[in-house]
Amino acid sequence: VFPIGRVVNVYPFLGASFTYWDYLIDGNKKEYDKGQKSFGGNIGLGTEINIIDDIIIGIEAKYNYTEINKQPIVGIRVGYVFK
């Protein structure tokens, strides 16, 4: 974690991912290899902003890469800091 000022932290991350695809369309089973599974990885950057002493808002942007699924993902979260 790299602090920027007193209230903002920035962090890079790298990780593993797993996807599993098996779904229904209009009540009929869609043949997608009958539950296709794939391992891969993701890489991204996140930031946390300390709104008040106990509340943090976080934003993450990452790119998820697996054999069957390649996509950017953006997430927003709100957290409480237990002390």
Coordinates of N, CA and C in Angstrom, one line a residue:
V1 N 0.9 -1.2 0.0 CA 0.0 0.0 0.0 C 0.9 1.2 0.0
F2 N 0.6 2.2 -0.9 CA 1.3 3.4 -1.0 C 0.4 4.6 -0.6
P3 N 0.7 5.2 0.5 CA -0.1 6.3 1.0 C 0.2 7.6 0.1
I4 N -0.9 8.3 -0.2 CA -0.8 9.5 -0.9 C -1.5 10.5 0.0
G5 N -0.8 11.3 0.7 CA -1.4 12.2 1.7 C -1.8 11.4 2.9
R6 N -2.8 12.0 3.7 CA -3.2 11.4 4.9 C -4.5 10.5 4.7
V7 N -5.2 10.7 3.6 CA -6.5 10.0 3.5 C -6.6 9.0 2.3
V8 N -5.6 9.0 1.4 CA -5.7 8.1 0.2 C -4.5 7.1 0.2
N9 N -4.9 5.9 -0.1 CA -3.9 4.8 -0.3 C -4.1 4.2 -1.6
V10 N -3.0 3.9 -2.3 CA -3.1 3.2 -3.6 C -2.3 1.9 -3.6
Y11 N -2.8 0.9 -4.2 CA -2.1 -0.4 -4.2 C -2.3 -1.2 -5.5
P12 N -1.2 -1.8 -6.0 CA -1.3 -2.7 -7.1 C -1.6 -4.1 -6.7
F13 N -2.2 -4.9 -7.5 CA -2.4 -6.3 -7.2 C -2.3 -7.2 -8.4
L14 N -2.0 -8.5 -8.1 CA -1.8 -9.5 -9.1 C -2.4 -10.8 -8.5
G15 N -3.2 -11.5 -9.2 CA -3.8 -12.7 -8.5 C -4.3 -13.8 -9.5
A16 N -4.7 -14.8 -9.0 CA -5.3 -16.0 -9.7 C -6.8 -15.8 -9.8
S17 N -7.4 -16.4 -10.9 CA -8.8 -16.4 -11.0 C -9.3 -17.7 -11.6
F18 N -10.6 -18.0 -11.4 CA -11.2 -19.2 -11.9 C -12.6 -18.8 -12.4
T19 N -13.0 -19.3 -13.6 CA -14.3 -19.1 -14.1 C -15.0 -20.5 -14.4
Y20 N -16.3 -20.5 -14.2 CA -17.1 -21.7 -14.5 C -18.4 -21.2 -15.2
W21 N -18.6 -21.7 -16.4 CA -19.7 -21.2 -17.2 C -20.7 -22.4 -17.5
D22 N -21.9 -22.2 -17.0 CA -23.0 -23.2 -17.2 C -24.3 -22.4 -16.8
Y23 N -25.2 -22.1 -17.8 CA -26.3 -21.3 -17.5 C -27.5 -21.7 -18.3
L24 N -28.7 -21.1 -18.0 CA -29.9 -21.3 -18.6 C -30.3 -20.1 -19.4
I25 N -30.9 -20.3 -20.6 CA -31.5 -19.3 -21.4 C -32.9 -19.7 -21.8
D26 N -33.9 -18.9 -21.3 CA -35.3 -19.1 -21.6 C -35.7 -20.5 -21.1
G27 N -35.2 -20.9 -19.9 CA -35.6 -22.2 -19.4 C -34.9 -23.4 -20.0
N28 N -34.2 -23.2 -21.1 CA -33.5 -24.3 -21.8 C -32.0 -24.3 -21.4
K29 N -31.5 -25.5 -21.3 CA -30.0 -25.6 -20.9 C -29.2 -25.2 -22.2
K30 N -28.4 -24.2 -22.0 CA -27.5 -23.8 -23.1 C -26.3 -24.7 -23.1
E31 N -26.0 -25.3 -24.2 CA -24.8 -26.2 -24.2 C -23.5 -25.3 -24.3
Y32 N -22.9 -25.1 -23.2 CA -21.6 -24.4 -23.2 C -20.6 -25.3 -22.6
D33 N -20.3 -26.4 -23.3 CA -19.4 -27.4 -22.9 C -19.8 -28.1 -21.6
K34 N -21.1 -28.0 -21.2 CA -21.6 -28.6 -20.0 C -20.8 -28.2 -18.8
G35 N -20.6 -27.0 -18.6 CA -19.8 -26.5 -17.4 C -18.4 -26.3 -17.7
Q36 N -18.1 -25.4 -18.6 CA -16.7 -25.2 -19.0 C -16.0 -24.4 -17.8
K37 N -14.8 -24.9 -17.5 CA -14.0 -24.3 -16.4 C -12.7 -23.8 -17.0
S38 N -12.2 -22.7 -16.4 CA -10.9 -22.1 -16.8 C -10.2 -21.4 -15.7
F39 N -8.9 -21.6 -15.6 CA -8.1 -20.9 -14.7 C -7.3 -19.7 -15.4
G40 N -7.0 -18.7 -14.7 CA -6.3 -17.6 -15.3 C -5.7 -16.7 -14.2
G41 N -5.6 -15.4 -14.6 CA -5.1 -14.4 -13.7 C -5.7 -13.1 -13.8
N42 N -5.4 -12.2 -12.9 CA -5.8 -10.8 -13.0 C -4.8 -9.9 -12.5
I43 N -4.8 -8.7 -13.0 CA -3.9 -7.6 -12.6 C -4.7 -6.3 -12.5
G44 N -4.3 -5.5 -11.5 CA -5.1 -4.3 -11.4 C -4.5 -3.3 -10.4
L45 N -5.3 -2.2 -10.2 CA -4.9 -1.1 -9.3 C -6.1 -0.7 -8.5
G46 N -5.9 -0.5 -7.2 CA -7.0 -0.1 -6.3 C -6.6 1.2 -5.5
T47 N -7.6 1.8 -5.0 CA -7.4 3.0 -4.1 C -8.4 2.9 -3.0
E48 N -8.0 3.4 -1.8 CA -8.9 3.5 -0.7 C -8.8 5.0 -0.2
I49 N -10.0 5.5 0.1 CA -10.1 6.9 0.6 C -10.8 6.8 2.0
N50 N -10.1 7.3 3.0 CA -10.6 7.4 4.3 C -11.6 8.5 4.5
I51 N -12.8 8.3 4.4 CA -13.9 9.3 4.5 C -13.9 9.9 5.9
I52 N -14.0 9.1 6.9 CA -13.9 9.5 8.3 C -13.1 8.4 9.0
D53 N -12.8 8.5 10.3 CA -11.9 7.6 11.0 C -12.2 6.1 10.7
D54 N -13.5 5.8 10.7 CA -13.9 4.3 10.6 C -14.5 3.9 9.3
I55 N -14.6 4.8 8.3 CA -15.3 4.5 7.0 C -14.3 4.7 5.9
I56 N -14.2 3.6 5.0 CA -13.3 3.7 3.9 C -14.1 3.4 2.6
I57 N -13.9 4.2 1.6 CA -14.5 3.9 0.2 C -13.3 3.4 -0.6
G58 N -13.5 2.3 -1.3 CA -12.5 1.7 -2.2 C -13.0 1.6 -3.6
I59 N -12.0 1.8 -4.5 CA -12.3 1.6 -5.9 C -11.2 0.7 -6.5
E60 N -11.6 -0.3 -7.3 CA -10.6 -1.2 -7.9 C -10.9 -1.3 -9.4
A61 N -9.8 -1.4 -10.2 CA -10.0 -1.6 -11.6 C -9.0 -2.8 -11.9
K62 N -9.5 -3.8 -12.5 CA -8.6 -4.9 -12.9 C -8.9 -5.5 -14.2
Y63 N -8.0 -6.2 -14.8 CA -8.2 -7.0 -16.0 C -8.1 -8.4 -15.7
N64 N -9.2 -9.2 -16.0 CA -9.3 -10.6 -15.7 C -9.0 -11.4 -17.0
Y65 N -8.1 -12.3 -17.0 CA -7.7 -13.0 -18.2 C -7.8 -14.5 -17.9
T66 N -8.7 -15.2 -18.6 CA -8.7 -16.7 -18.6 C -8.8 -17.1 -20.0
E67 N -8.7 -18.4 -20.2 CA -8.8 -18.9 -21.6 C -10.2 -18.6 -22.3
I68 N -11.3 -18.7 -21.5 CA -12.6 -18.5 -22.1 C -13.2 -17.1 -21.8
N69 N -12.5 -16.3 -21.0 CA -13.1 -15.0 -20.6 C -12.0 -14.0 -20.3
K70 N -12.1 -12.9 -21.1 CA -11.1 -11.8 -20.9 C -11.9 -10.6 -20.8
Q71 N -11.8 -9.9 -19.7 CA -12.6 -8.7 -19.5 C -12.1 -7.8 -18.4
P72 N -12.3 -6.5 -18.5 CA -12.0 -5.5 -17.5 C -13.1 -5.5 -16.4
I73 N -12.8 -5.3 -15.2 CA -13.8 -5.3 -14.1 C -13.5 -4.1 -13.2
V74 N -14.5 -3.4 -12.8 CA -14.4 -2.2 -11.9 C -15.3 -2.5 -10.7
G75 N -14.8 -2.3 -9.5 CA -15.5 -2.5 -8.3 C -15.4 -1.3 -7.4
I76 N -16.5 -1.1 -6.7 CA -16.6 0.0 -5.7 C -17.1 -0.6 -4.4
R77 N -16.5 -0.3 -3.3 CA -16.9 -0.8 -2.0 C -16.8 0.2 -0.9
V78 N -17.6 -0.1 0.2 CA -17.6 0.7 1.4 C -17.2 -0.2 2.5
G79 N -16.3 0.2 3.4 CA -15.9 -0.6 4.5 C -15.8 0.1 5.8
Y80 N -16.0 -0.7 6.8 CA -15.8 -0.2 8.2 C -14.5 -0.7 8.8
V81 N -13.7 0.1 9.4 CA -12.5 -0.3 10.0 C -12.7 -0.6 11.5
F82 N -12.5 -1.9 11.8 CA -12.6 -2.3 13.3 C -11.3 -1.9 14.0
K83 N -11.4 -1.3 15.1 CA -10.2 -1.0 15.9 C -10.2 -1.7 17.2

